[in-house]
CSV table of C-alpha atoms in Angstrom, one decimal:
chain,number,residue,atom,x,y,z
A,25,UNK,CA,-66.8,27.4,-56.3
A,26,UNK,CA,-68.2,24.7,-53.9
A,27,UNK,CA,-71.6,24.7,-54.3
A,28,UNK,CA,-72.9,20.8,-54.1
A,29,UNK,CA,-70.8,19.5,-50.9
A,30,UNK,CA,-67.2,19.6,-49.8
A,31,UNK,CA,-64.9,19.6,-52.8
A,32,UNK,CA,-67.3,19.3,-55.8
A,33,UNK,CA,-67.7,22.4,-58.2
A,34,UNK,CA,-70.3,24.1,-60.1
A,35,UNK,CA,-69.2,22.7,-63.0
A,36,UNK,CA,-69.8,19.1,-62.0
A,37,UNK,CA,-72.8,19.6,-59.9
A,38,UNK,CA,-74.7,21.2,-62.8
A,39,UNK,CA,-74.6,17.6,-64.5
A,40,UNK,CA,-75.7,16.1,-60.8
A,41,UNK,CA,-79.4,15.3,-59.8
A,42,UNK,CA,-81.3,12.8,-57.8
A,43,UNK,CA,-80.9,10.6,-61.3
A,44,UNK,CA,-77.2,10.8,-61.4
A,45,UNK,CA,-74.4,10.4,-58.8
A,46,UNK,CA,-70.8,10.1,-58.5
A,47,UNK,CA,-69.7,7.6,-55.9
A,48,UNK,CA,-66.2,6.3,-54.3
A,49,UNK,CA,-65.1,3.2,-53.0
A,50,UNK,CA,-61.8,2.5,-51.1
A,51,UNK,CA,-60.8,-0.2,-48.8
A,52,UNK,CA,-57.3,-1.7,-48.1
A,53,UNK,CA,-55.7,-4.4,-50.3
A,54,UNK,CA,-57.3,-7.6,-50.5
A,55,UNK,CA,-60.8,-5.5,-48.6
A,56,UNK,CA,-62.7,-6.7,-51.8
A,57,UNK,CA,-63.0,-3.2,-53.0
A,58,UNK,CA,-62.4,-3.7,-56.7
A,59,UNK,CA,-64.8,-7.2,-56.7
A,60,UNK,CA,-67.8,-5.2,-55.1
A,61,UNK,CA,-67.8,-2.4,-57.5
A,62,UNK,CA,-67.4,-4.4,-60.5
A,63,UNK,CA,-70.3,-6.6,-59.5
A,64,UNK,CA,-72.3,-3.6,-58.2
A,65,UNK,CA,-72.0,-2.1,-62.0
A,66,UNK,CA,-73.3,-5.5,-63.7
A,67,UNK,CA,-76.2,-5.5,-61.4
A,68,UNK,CA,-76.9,-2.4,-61.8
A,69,UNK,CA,-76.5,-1.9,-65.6
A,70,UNK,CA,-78.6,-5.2,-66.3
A,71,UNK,CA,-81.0,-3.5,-64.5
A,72,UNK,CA,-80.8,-0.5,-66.9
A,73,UNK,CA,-79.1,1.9,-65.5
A,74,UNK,CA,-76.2,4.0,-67.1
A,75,UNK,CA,-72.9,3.1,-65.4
A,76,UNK,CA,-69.5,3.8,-65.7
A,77,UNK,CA,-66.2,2.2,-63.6
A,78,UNK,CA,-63.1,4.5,-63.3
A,79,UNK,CA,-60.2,2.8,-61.7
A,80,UNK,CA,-58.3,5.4,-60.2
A,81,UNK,CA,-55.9,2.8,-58.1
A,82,UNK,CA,-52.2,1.8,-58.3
A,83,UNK,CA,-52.9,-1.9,-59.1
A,84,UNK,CA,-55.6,-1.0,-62.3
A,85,UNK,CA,-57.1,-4.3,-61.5
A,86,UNK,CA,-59.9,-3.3,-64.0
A,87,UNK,CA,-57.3,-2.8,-67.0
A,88,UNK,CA,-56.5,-6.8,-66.1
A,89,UNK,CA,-60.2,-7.6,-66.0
A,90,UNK,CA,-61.4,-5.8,-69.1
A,91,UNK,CA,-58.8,-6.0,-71.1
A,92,UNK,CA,-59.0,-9.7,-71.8
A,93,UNK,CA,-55.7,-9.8,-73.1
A,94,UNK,CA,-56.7,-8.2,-76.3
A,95,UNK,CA,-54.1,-6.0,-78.1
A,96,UNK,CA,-56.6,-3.7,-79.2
A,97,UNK,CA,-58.2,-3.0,-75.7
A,98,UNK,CA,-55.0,-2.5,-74.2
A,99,UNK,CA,-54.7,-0.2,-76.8
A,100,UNK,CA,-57.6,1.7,-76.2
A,101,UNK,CA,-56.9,2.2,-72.8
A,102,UNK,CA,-53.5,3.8,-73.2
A,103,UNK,CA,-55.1,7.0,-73.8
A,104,UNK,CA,-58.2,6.5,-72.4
A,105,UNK,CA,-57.8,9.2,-68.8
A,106,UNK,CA,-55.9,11.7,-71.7
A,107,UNK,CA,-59.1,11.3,-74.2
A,108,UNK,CA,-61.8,11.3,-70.9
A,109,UNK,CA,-60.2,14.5,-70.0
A,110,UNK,CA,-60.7,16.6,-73.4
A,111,UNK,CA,-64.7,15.0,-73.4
A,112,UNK,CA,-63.8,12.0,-76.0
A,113,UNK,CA,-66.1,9.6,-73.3
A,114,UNK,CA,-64.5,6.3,-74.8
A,115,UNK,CA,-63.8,3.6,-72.5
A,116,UNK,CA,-64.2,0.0,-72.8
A,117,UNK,CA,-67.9,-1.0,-73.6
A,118,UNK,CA,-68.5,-4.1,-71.2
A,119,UNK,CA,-72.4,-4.0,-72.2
A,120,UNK,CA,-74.9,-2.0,-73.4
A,121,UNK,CA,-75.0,0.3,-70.2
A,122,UNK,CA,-71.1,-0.2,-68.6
A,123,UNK,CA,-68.2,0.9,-69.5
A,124,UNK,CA,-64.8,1.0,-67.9
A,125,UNK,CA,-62.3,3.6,-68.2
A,126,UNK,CA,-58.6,2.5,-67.0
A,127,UNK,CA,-55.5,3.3,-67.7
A,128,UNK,CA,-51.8,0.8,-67.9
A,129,UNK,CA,-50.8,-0.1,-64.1
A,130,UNK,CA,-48.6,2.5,-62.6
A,131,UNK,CA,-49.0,5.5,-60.5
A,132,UNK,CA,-52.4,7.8,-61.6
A,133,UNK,CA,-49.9,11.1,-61.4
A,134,UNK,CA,-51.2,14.6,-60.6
A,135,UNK,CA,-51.2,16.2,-64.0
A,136,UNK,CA,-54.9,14.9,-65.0
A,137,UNK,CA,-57.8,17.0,-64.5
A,138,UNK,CA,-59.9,15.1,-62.3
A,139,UNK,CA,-62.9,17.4,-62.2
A,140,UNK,CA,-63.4,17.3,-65.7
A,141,UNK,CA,-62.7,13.8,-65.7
A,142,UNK,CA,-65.4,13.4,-63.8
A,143,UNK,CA,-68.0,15.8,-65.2
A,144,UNK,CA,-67.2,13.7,-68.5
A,145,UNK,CA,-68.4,10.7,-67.1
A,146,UNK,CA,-71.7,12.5,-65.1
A,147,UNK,CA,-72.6,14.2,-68.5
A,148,UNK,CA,-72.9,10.7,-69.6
A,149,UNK,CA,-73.7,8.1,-67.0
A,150,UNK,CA,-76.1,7.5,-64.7
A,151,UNK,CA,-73.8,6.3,-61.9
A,152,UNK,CA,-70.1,6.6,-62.0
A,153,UNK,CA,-68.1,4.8,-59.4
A,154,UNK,CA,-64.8,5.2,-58.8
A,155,UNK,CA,-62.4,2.5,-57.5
A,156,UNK,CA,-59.9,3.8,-55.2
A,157,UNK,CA,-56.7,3.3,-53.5
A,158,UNK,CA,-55.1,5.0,-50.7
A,159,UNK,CA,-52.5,6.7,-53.3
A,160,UNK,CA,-55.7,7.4,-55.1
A,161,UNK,CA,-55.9,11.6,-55.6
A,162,UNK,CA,-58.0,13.3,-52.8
A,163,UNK,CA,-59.8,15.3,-55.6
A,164,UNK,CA,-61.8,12.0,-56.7
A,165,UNK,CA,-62.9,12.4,-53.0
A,166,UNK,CA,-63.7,15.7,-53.1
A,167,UNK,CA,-65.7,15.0,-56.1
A,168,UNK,CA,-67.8,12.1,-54.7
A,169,UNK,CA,-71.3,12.4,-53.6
A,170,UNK,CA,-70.4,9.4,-51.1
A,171,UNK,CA,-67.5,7.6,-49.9
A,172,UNK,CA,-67.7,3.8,-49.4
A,173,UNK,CA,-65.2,2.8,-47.0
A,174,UNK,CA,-64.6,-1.3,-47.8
A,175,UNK,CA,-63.5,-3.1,-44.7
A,176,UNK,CA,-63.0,-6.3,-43.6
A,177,UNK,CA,-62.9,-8.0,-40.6
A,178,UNK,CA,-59.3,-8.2,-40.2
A,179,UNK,CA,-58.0,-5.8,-37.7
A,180,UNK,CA,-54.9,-5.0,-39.3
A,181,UNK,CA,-56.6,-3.1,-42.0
A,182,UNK,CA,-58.1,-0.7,-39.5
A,183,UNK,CA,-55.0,1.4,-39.0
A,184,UNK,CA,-54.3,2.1,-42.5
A,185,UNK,CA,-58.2,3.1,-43.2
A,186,UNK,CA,-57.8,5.7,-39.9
A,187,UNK,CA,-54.4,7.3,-41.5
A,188,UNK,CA,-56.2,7.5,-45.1
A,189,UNK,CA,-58.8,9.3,-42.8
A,190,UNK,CA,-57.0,11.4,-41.1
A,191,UNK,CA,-55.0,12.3,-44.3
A,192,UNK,CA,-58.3,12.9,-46.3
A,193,UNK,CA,-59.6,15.3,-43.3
A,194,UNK,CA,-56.6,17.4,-43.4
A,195,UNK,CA,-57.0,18.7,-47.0
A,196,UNK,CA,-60.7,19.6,-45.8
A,197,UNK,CA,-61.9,17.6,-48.4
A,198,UNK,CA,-63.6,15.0,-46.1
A,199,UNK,CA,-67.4,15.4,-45.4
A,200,UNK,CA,-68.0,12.7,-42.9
A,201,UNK,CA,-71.8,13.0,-43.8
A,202,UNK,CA,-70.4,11.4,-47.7
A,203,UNK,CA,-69.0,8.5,-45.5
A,204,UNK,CA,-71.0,5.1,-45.3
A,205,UNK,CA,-69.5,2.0,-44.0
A,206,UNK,CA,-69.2,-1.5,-45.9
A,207,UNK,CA,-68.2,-4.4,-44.0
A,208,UNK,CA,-67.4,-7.0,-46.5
A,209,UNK,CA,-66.8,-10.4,-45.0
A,210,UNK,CA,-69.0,-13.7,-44.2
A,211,UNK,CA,-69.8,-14.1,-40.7
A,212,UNK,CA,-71.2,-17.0,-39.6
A,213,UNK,CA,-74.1,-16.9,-36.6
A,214,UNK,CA,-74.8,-20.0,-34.8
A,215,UNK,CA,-78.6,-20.1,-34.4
A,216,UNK,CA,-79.7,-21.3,-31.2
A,217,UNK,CA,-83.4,-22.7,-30.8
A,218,UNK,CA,-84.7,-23.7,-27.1
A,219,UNK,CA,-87.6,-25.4,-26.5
């Protein structure tokens, strides 16, 4: 039953309140997308606030990240989607108030639950964000409270964003009031002073 915005369930927007939130971000390779969300989570959990990274893209750039080349974390994170989805909420502890649940590099595949996934992680955490791809699953979208589309200035990456779009609109998943903007790129303004 959607009861809490386009795609989201009862089930997950029972563990939902103006304390917690589920949020997406997505941008084309090389849009940065990965870098703001992990430094978004340290700020935010050194300020005390519960937060969780799920890497739900291709690449896994968080498995390469946290993992530190450590046999026993790569370990851990083998099984980690498999264990979030029964409720065994055991990723990789960054600090006292982050963790990171990832998987090996390679395609996310269809036979997870994503929902429950999900309602895992908002049982648990404060803030959950999710790094997506464009071969990320539309559920994750679905799921989000908000959608952070990462751009850059490049005009080249425009085109792919619209297709993800247009894709995500078609399963009438998309709720373009979930959709904010992030331009992530220096500009530099020339300052002019005239006496």
């Amino acid at each position: 039953q959607n009861t809490n915005g386009v795609g989201q369930s009862a089930e997950l927007s029972r563990y939902l309140s103006r304390d917690k939130k589920v949020v997406a971000f997505v941008g084309t390779t090389k849009a940065g997308t990965s870098f703001l969300i992990n430094n978004l989570a340290d700020l935010l959990s050194k300020s005390g606030i519960s937060t969780a990274i799920i890497d739900a893209t291709t690449n896994r750039n968080s498995y390469y990240i946290y993992t530190k080349n450590e046999e026993a974390l790569r370990r851990k994170v083998q099984n980690c989607f498999e264990n979030l989805e029964r409720g065994n909420v055991d990723g990789i502890e960054v600090s006292k108030n982050l963790s990171v649940f990832t998987a090996v590099p390679g395609k996310m595949g269809d036979s997870y639950n994503v929902e429950a996934m999900i309602s895992n992680l908002a049982k648990n955490y404060s803030l959950v964000l999710i790094d997506c791809d464009f071969d990320t699953s539309f559920e994750f979208f679905g799921l989000a409270q908000e959608i952070y589309l990462v751009q850059s200035m490049d005009i080249l990456t425009i085109q792919p964003l619209t297709a993800f779009l247009r894709d995500l609109q078609s399963t009438n998943l998309l709720n373009p009031s979930k959709l904010k903007i992030v331009i992530n790129d220096i500009i530099f303004i020339l300052n002019l002073f005239f006496l």
